[in-house]
mmCIF file of C-alpha atoms and ligand atoms in Angstrom:
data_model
loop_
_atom_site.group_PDB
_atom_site.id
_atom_site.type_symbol
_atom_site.label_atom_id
_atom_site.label_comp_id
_atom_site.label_asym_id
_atom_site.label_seq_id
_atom_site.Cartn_x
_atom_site.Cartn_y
_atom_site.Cartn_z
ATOM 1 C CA UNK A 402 91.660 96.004 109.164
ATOM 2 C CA UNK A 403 90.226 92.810 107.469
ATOM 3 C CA UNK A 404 87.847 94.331 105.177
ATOM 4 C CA UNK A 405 90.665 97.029 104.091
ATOM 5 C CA UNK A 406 93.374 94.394 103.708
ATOM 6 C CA UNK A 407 91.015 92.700 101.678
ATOM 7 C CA UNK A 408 89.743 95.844 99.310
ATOM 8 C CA UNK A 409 93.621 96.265 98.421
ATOM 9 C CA UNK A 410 94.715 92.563 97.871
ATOM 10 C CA UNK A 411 91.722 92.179 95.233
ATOM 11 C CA UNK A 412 90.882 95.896 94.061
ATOM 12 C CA UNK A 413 94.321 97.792 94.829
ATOM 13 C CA UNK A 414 92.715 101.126 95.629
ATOM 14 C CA UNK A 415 91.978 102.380 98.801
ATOM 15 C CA UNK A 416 91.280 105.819 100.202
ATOM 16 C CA UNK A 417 92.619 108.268 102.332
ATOM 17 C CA UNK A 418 90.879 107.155 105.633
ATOM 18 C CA UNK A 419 91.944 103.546 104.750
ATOM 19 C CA UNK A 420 95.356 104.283 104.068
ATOM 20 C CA UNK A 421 95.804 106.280 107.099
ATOM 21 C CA UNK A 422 94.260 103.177 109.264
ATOM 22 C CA UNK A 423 96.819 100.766 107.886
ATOM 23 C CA UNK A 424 99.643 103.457 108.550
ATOM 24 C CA UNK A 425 98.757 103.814 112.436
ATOM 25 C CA UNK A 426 97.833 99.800 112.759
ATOM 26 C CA UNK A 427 99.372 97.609 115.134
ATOM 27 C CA UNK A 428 98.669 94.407 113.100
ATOM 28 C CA UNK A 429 101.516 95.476 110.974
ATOM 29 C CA UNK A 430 102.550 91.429 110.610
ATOM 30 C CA UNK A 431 99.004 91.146 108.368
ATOM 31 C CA UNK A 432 99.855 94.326 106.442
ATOM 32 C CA UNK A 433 103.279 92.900 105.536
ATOM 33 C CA UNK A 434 102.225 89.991 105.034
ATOM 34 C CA UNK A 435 99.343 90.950 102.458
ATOM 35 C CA UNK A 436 102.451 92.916 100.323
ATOM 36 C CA UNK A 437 104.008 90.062 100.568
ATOM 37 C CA UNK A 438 101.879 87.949 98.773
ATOM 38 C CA UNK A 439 100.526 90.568 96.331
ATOM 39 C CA UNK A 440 104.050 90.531 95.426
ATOM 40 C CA UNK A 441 104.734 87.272 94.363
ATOM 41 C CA UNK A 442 101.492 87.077 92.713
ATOM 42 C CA UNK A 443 102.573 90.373 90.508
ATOM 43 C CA UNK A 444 106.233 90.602 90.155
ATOM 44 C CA UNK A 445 107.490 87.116 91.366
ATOM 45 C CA UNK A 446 109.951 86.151 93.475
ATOM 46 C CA UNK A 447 112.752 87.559 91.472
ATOM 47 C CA UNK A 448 114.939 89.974 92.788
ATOM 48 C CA UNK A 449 116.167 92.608 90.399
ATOM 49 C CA UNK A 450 119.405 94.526 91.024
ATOM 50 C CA UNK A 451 120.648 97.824 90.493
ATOM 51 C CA UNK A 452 124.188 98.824 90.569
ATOM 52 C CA UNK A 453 124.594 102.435 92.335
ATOM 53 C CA UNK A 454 127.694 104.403 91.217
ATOM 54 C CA UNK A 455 127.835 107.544 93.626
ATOM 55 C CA UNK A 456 129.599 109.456 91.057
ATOM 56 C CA UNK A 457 129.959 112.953 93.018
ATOM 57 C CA UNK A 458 128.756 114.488 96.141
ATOM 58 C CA UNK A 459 128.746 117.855 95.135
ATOM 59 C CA UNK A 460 125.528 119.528 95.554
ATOM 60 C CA UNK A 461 123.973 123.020 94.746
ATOM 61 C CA UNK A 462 120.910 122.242 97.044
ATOM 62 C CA UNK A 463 120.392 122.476 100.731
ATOM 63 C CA UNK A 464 117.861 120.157 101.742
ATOM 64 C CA UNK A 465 117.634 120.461 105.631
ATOM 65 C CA UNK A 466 117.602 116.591 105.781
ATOM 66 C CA UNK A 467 120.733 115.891 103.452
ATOM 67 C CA UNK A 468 124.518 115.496 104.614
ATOM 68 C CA UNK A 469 125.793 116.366 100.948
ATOM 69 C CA UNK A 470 124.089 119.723 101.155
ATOM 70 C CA UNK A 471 126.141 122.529 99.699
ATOM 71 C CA UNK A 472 126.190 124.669 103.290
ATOM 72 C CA UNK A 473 128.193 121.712 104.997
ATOM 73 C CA UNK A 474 131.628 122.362 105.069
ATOM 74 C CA UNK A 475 132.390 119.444 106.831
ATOM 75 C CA UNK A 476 132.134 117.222 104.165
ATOM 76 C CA UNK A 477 135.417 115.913 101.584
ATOM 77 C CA UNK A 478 133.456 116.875 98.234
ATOM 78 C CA UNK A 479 135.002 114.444 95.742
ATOM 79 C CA UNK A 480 133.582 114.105 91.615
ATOM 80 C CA UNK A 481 134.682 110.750 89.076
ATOM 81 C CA UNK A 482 136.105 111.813 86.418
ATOM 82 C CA UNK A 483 133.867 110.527 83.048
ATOM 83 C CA UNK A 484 136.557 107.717 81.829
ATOM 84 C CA UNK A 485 136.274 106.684 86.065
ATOM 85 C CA UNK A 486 132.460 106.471 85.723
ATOM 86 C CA UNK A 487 131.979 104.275 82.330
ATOM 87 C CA UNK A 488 135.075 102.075 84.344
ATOM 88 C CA UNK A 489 132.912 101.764 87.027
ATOM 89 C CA UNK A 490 129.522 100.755 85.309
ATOM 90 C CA UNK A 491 132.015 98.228 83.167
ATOM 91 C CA UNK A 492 132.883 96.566 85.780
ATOM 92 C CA UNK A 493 129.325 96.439 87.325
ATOM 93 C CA UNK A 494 128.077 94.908 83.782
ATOM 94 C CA UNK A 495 131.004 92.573 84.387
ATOM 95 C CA UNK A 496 129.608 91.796 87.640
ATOM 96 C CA UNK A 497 126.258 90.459 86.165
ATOM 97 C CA UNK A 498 124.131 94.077 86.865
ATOM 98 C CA UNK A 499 121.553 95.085 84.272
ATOM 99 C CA UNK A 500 121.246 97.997 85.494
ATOM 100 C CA UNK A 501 123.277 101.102 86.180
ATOM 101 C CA UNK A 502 122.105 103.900 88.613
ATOM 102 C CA UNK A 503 124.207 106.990 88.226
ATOM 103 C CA UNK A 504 123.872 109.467 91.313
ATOM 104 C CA UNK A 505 125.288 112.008 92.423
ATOM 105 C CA UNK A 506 124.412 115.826 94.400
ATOM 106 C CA UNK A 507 123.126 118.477 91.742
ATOM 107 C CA UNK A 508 126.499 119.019 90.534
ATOM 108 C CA UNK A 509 127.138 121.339 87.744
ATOM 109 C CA UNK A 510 130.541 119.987 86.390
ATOM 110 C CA UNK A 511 128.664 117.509 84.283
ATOM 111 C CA UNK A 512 127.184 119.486 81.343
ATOM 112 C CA UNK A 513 124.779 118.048 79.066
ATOM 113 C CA UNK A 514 127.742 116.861 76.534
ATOM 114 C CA UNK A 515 129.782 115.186 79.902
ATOM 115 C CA UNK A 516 126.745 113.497 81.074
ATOM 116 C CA UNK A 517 125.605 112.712 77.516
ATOM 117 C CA UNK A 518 128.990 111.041 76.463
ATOM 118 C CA UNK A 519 128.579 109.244 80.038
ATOM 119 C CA UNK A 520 125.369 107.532 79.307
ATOM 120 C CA UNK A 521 126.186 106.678 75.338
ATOM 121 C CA UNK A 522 129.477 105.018 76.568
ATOM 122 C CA UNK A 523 128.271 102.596 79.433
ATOM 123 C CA UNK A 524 124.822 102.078 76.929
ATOM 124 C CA UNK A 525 127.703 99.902 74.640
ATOM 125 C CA UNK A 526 127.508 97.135 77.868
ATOM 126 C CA UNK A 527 123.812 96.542 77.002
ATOM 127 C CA UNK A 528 122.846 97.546 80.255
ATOM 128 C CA UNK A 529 119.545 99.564 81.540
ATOM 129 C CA UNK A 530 120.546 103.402 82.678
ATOM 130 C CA UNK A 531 119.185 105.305 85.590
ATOM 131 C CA UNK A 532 119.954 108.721 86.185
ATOM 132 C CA UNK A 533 119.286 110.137 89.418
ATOM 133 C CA UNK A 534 121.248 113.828 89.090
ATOM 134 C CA UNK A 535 118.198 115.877 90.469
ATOM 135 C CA UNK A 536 115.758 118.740 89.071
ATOM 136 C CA UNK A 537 116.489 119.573 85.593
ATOM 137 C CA UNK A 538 115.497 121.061 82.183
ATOM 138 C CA UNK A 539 113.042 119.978 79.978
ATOM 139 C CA UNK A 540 115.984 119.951 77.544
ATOM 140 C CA UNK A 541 118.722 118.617 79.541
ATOM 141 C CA UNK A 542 116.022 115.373 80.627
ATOM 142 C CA UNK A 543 115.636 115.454 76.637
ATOM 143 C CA UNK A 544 118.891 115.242 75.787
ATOM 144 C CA UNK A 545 119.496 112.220 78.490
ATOM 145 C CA UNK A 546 117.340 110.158 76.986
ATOM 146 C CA UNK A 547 118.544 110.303 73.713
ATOM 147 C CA UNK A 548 121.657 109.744 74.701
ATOM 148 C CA UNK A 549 120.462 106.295 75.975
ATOM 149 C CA UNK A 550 119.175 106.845 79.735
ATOM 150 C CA UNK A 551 116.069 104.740 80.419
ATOM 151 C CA UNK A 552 114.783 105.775 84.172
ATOM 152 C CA UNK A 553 115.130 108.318 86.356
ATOM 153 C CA UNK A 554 114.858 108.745 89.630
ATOM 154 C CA UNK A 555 113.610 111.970 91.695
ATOM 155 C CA UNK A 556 111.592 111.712 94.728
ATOM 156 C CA UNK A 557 109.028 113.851 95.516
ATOM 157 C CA UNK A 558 110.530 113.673 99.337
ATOM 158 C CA UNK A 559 106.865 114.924 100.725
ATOM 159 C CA UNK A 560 103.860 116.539 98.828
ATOM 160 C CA UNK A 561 103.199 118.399 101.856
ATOM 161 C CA UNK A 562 103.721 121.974 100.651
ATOM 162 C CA UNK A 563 104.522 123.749 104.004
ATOM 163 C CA UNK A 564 106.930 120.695 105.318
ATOM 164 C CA UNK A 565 108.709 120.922 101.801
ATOM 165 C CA UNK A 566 109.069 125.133 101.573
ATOM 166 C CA UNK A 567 110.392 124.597 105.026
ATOM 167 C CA UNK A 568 113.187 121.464 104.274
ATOM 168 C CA UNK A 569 114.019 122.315 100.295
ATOM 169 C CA UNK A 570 115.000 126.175 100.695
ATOM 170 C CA UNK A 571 115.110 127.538 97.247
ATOM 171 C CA UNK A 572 113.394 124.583 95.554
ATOM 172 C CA UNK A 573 109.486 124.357 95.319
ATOM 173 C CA UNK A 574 107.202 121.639 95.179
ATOM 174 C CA UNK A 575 105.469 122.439 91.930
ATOM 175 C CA UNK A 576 108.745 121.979 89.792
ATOM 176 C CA UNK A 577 109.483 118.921 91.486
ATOM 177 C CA UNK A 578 106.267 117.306 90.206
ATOM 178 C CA UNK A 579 106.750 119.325 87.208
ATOM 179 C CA UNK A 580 109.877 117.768 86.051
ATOM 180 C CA UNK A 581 108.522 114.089 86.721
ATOM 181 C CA UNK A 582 106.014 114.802 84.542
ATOM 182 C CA UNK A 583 108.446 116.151 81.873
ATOM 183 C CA UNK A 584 109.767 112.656 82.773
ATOM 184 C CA UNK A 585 107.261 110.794 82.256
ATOM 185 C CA UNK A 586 106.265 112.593 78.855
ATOM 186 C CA UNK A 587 110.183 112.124 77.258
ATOM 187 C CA UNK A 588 109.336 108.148 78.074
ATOM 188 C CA UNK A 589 111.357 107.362 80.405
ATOM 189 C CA UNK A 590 110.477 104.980 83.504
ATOM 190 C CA UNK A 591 109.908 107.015 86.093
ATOM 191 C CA UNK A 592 110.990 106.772 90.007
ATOM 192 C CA UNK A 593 109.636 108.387 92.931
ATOM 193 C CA UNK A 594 109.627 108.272 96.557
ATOM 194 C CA UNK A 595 109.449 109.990 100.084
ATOM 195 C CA UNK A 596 111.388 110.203 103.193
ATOM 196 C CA UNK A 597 109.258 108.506 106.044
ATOM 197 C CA UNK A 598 109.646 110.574 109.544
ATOM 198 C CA UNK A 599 110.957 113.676 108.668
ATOM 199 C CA UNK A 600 110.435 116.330 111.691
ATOM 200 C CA UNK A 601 106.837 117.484 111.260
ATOM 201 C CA UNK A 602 105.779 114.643 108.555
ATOM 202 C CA UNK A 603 102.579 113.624 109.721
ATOM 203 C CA UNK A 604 100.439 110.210 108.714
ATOM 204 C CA UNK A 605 97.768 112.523 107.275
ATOM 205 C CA UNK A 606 100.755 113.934 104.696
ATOM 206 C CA UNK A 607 102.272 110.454 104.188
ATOM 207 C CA UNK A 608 98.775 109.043 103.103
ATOM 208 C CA UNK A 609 98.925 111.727 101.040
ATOM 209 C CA UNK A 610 101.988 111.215 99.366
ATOM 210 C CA UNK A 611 100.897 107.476 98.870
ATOM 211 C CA UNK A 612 97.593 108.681 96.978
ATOM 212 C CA UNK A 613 99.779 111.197 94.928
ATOM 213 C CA UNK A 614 102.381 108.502 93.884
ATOM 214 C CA UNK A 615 100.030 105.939 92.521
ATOM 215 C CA UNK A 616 97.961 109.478 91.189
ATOM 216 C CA UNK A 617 101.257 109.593 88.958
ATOM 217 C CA UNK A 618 101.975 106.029 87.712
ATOM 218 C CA UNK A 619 105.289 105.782 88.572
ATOM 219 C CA UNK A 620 106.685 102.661 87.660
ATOM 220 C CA UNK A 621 109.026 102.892 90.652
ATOM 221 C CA UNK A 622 108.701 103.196 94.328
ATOM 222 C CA UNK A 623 111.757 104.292 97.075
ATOM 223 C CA UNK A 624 110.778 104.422 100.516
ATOM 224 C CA UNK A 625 113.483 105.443 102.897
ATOM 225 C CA UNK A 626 113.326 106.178 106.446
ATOM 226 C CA UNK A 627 114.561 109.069 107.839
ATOM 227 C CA UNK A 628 117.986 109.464 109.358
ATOM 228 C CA UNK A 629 119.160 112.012 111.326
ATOM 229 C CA UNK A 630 122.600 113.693 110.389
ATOM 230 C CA UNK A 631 124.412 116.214 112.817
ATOM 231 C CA UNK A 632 126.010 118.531 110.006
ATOM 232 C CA UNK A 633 122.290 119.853 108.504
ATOM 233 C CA UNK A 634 120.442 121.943 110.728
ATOM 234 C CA UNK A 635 117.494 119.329 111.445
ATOM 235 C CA UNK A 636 116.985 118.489 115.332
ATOM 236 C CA UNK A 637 117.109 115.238 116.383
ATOM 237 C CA UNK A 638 113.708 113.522 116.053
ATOM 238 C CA UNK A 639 112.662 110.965 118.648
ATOM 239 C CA UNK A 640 111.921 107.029 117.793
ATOM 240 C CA UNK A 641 113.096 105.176 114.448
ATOM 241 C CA UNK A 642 110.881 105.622 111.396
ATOM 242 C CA UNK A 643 112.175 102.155 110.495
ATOM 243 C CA UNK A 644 108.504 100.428 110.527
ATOM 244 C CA UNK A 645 106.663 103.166 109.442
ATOM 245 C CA UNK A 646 108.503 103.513 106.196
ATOM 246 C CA UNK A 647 107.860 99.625 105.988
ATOM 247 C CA UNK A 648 104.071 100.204 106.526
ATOM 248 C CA UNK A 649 104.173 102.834 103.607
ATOM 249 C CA UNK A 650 106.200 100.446 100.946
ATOM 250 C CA UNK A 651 103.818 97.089 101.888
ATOM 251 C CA UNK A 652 101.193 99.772 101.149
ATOM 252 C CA UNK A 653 102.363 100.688 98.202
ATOM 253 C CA UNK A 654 102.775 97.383 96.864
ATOM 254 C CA UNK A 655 98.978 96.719 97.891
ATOM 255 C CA UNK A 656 98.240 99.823 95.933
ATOM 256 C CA UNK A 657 100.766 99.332 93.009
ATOM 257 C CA UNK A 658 100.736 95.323 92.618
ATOM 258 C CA UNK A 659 103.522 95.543 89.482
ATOM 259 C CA UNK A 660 105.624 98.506 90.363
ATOM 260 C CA UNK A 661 109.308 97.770 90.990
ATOM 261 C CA UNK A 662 109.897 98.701 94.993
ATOM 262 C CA UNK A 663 113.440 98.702 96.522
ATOM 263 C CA UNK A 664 114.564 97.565 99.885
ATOM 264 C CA UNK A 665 116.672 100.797 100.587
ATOM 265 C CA UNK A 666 119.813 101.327 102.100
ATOM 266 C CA UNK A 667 118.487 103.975 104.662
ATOM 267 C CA UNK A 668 116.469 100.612 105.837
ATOM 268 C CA UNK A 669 119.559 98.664 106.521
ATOM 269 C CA UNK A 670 121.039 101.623 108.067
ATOM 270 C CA UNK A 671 118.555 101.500 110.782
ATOM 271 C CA UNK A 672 118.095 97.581 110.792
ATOM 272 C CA UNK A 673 121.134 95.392 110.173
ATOM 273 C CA UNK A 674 118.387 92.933 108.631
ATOM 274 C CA UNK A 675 116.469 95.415 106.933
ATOM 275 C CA UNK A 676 116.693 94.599 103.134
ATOM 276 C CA UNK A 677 115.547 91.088 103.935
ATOM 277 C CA UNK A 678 112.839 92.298 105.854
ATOM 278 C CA UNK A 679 111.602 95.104 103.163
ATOM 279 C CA UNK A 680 112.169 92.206 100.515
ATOM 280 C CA UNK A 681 109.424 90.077 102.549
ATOM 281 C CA UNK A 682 107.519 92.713 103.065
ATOM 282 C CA UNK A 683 106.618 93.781 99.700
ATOM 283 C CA UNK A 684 110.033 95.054 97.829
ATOM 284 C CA UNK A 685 111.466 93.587 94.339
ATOM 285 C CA UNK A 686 114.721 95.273 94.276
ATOM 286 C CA UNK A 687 117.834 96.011 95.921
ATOM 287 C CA UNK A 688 120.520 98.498 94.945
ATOM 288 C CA UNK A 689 123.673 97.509 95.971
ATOM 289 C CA UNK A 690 126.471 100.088 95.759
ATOM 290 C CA UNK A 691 129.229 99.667 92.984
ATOM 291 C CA UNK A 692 131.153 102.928 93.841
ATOM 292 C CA UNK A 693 134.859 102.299 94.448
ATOM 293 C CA UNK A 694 135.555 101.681 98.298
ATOM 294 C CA UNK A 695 137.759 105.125 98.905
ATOM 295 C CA UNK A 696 134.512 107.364 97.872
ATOM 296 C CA UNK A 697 132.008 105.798 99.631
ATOM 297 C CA UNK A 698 132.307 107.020 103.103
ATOM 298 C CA UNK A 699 132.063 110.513 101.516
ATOM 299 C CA UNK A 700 129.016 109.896 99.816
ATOM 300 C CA UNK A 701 127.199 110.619 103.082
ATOM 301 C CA UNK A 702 124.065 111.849 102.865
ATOM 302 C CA UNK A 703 123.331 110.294 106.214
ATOM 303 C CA UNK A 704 125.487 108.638 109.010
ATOM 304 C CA UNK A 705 125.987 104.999 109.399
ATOM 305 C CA UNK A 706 125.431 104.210 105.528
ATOM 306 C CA UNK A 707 126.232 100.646 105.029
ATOM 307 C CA UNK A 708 129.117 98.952 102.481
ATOM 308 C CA UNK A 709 130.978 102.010 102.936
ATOM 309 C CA UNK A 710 134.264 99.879 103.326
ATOM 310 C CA UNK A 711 132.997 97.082 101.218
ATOM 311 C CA UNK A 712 134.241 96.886 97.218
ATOM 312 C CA UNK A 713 132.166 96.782 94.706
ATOM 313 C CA UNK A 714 132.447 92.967 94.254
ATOM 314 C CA UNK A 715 132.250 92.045 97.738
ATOM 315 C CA UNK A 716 128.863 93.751 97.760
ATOM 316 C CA UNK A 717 127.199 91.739 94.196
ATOM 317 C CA UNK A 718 128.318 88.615 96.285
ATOM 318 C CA UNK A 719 126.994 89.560 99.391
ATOM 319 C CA UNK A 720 123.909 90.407 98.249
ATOM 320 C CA UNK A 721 123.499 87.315 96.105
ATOM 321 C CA UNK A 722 123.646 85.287 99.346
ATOM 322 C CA UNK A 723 121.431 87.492 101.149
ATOM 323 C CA UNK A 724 118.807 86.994 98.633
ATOM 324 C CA UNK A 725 119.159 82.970 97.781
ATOM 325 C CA UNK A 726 118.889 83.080 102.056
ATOM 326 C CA UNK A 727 115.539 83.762 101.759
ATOM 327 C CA UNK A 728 114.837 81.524 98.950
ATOM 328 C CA UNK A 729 114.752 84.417 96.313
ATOM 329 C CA UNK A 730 116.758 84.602 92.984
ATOM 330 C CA UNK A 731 118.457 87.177 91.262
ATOM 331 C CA UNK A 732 116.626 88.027 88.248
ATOM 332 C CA UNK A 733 118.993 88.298 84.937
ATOM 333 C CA UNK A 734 116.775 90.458 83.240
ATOM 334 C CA UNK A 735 116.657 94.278 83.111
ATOM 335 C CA UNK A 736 113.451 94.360 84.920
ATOM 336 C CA UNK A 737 111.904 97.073 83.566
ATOM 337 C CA UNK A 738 108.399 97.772 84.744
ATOM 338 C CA UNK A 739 107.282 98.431 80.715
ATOM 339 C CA UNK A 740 105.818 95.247 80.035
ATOM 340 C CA UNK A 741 105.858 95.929 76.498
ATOM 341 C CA UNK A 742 110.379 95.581 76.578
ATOM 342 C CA UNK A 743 111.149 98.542 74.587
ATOM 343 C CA UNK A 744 110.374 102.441 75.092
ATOM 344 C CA UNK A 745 108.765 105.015 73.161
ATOM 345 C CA UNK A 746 110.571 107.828 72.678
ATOM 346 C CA UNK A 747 108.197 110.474 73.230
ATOM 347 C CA UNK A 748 109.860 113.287 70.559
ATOM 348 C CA UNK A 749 107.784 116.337 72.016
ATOM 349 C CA UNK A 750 109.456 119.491 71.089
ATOM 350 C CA UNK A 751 107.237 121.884 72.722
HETATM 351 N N1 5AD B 220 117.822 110.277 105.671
HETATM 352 C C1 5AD B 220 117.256 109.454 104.751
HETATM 353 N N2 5AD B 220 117.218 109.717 103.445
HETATM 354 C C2 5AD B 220 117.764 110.881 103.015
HETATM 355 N N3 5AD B 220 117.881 111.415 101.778
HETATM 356 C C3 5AD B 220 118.501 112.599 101.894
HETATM 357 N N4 5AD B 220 118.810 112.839 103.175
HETATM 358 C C4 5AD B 220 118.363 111.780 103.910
HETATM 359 C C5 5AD B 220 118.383 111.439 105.283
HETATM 360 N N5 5AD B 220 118.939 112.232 106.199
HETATM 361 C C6 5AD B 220 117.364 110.778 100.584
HETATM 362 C C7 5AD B 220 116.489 111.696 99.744
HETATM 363 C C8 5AD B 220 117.187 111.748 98.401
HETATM 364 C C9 5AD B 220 117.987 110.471 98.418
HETATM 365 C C10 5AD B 220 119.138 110.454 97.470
HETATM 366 O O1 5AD B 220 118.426 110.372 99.744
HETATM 367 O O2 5AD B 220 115.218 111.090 99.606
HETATM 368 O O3 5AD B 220 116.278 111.805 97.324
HETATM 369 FE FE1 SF4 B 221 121.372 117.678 97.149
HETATM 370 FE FE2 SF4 B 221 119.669 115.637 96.850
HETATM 371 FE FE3 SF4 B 221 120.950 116.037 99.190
HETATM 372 FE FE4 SF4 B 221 119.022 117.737 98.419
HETATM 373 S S1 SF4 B 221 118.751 115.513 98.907
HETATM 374 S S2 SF4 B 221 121.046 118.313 99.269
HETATM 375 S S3 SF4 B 221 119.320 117.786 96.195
HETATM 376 S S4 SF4 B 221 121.904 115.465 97.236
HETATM 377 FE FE1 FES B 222 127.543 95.688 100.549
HETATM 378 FE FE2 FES B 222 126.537 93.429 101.816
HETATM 379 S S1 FES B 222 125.735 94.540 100.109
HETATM 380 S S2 FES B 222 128.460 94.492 102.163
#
């Protein structure tokens, strides 16, 4: 344990039997507390916010895992209308973000000219855009980041190709990692993640979904436990994936020593304390949810999600205490993860 701790505090690389060792250790205090430090040494003790508008829950997918799935009926699909959206991310630049994530279920309503209008209006508040809206064209990613989006975000969920086929019917692993490479290439910063203790997800596949994240660069990191929802056709796993999905962030912080890493809201879901705890355990960023309160508790892609009858500014405040709690700051930068402060535009036309 030592001698790997050691190899990824001063080298950050370690291999597949090391990785796996740290993932089934019991000294997970020393593991944490390694990300910990590699984390202030890299990336500070700032904490940079995103502001998450949910924009629509409709979704053309039917991930086995997901409660906004298109087969469950039992769910109130709602969609913002544009003008609601840019509203939204006003008041959110208002509110001191620098950052706007827009998510929502693969929802076909917003056409390239929607979604591009979207993004060119709420670029006017000088803030950083995410755009987390699922598996798309070359040109639609193309046309997203010329109308202003800087990072996207699309986890790979699991690179283990039989656990996938089964939980992502109709969608295949190789176009995943095919459009984070398309990406990548258009220049924007790219996000990635798993689900940690999904029904048949062993260590062996999470170590390799580690290796295959830093194998890609990304230059962000979501690790979010599993949750079990009663509407999707998933059984009801045993035990709470809460420290495992710890273990894999502090590991990829060891791995990754200036990626930007959130403390999800999956984690909090299954630990009232568990932002705090993933921001001490290797995380830089929190996304705190600036949805208006009446959509929220449709937006449920897994019971129990927390804020859901919290407003958007009760949440920046909340969150601004949690953080100075633990004798962190919010950072008042965009906190992008290119050093260099501005993006190429990769204009690749093939
Ligand atoms: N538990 C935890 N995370 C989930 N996601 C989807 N369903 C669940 C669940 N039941 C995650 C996926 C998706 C993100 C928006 O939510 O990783 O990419
Ligand atoms: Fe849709 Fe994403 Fe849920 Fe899959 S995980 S059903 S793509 S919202
Ligand atoms: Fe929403 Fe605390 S962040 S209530």
């Amino acid at each position: 344990m030592t001698s790997i701790l050691y190899k990824a505090i001063n080298i950050h690389n370690l291999n597949k039997r090391e990785i796996l060792h740290l993932l089934d250790t019991k000294e997970s205090d020393k593991l944490f507390s390694a990300a910990d430090k590699v984390r202030k040494e890299h990336v500070g003790d700032k904490v940079h916010l995103r502001a998450l508008i949910e924009f629509s829950n409709y979704c053309k997918q039917n991930c086995f895992y997901c409660g906004l799935r298109r087969d469950n009926s039992k769910i109130t699909r709602y969609r913002l209308k544009p003008q609601e959206i840019i509203s939204l991310a006003k008041n959110a630049a208002n509110y001191g973000y620098k950052t706007i994530v827009l998510q929502s279920g693969e929802d076909l309503y917003y056409t390239i000219d929607k979604m591009s209008k979207i993004i060119s209006e709420i670029k006017k508040f000088d803030v950083a855009i995410t755009l987390s809206i699922g598996e798309k064209t070359f040109e639609e990613y193309k046309a997203y980041r010329k109308a202003g989006a800087d990072r996207y975000l699309l986890r790979i969920e699991t690179t283990d190709e039989a656990l996938y086929n089964k939980l992502d019917p109709g969608m295949s692993l190789q176009n995943r990692m095919i459009c984070l490479d398309n990406i990548k290439k258009l220049g924007y910063e790219v996000g990635s993640g798993i689900i940690v203790g999904l029904p048949g997800q062993t260590l062996e596949s999470i170590a390799k979904d580690i290796i295959y994240l830093k194998s890609i660069h990304v230059d962000m990191a979501g690790i979010g436990p599993f949750i079990y929802h009663p509407n999707t056709p998933i059984e009801k796993p045993e035990g709470n994936p809460f420290e495992l999905s710890l273990k894999v962030m502090a590991i990829l912080r060891l791995l990754m020593p200036d990626i930007n890493i959130p403390a999800t809201t999956a984690m909090e879901t299954l630990n009232p304390n568990g932002r705090l705890i993933a921001l001490q355990c290797g995380a830089n960023v929190v996304m705190p949810n600036a949805t208006q309160t009446e959509y929220r508790k449709h937006y449920e892609i897994y019971p129990g999600k927390i804020c859901i009858g919290d407003s958007p500014k009760h949440c920046r405040f909340c969150i601004d205490s949690k953080i100075k709690s633990i004798n962190r700051t919010v950072a008042e930068d965009k906190g992008c993860h290119f050093r260099s402060g501005f993006y190429n535009f990769v204009q690749n036309d093939k």
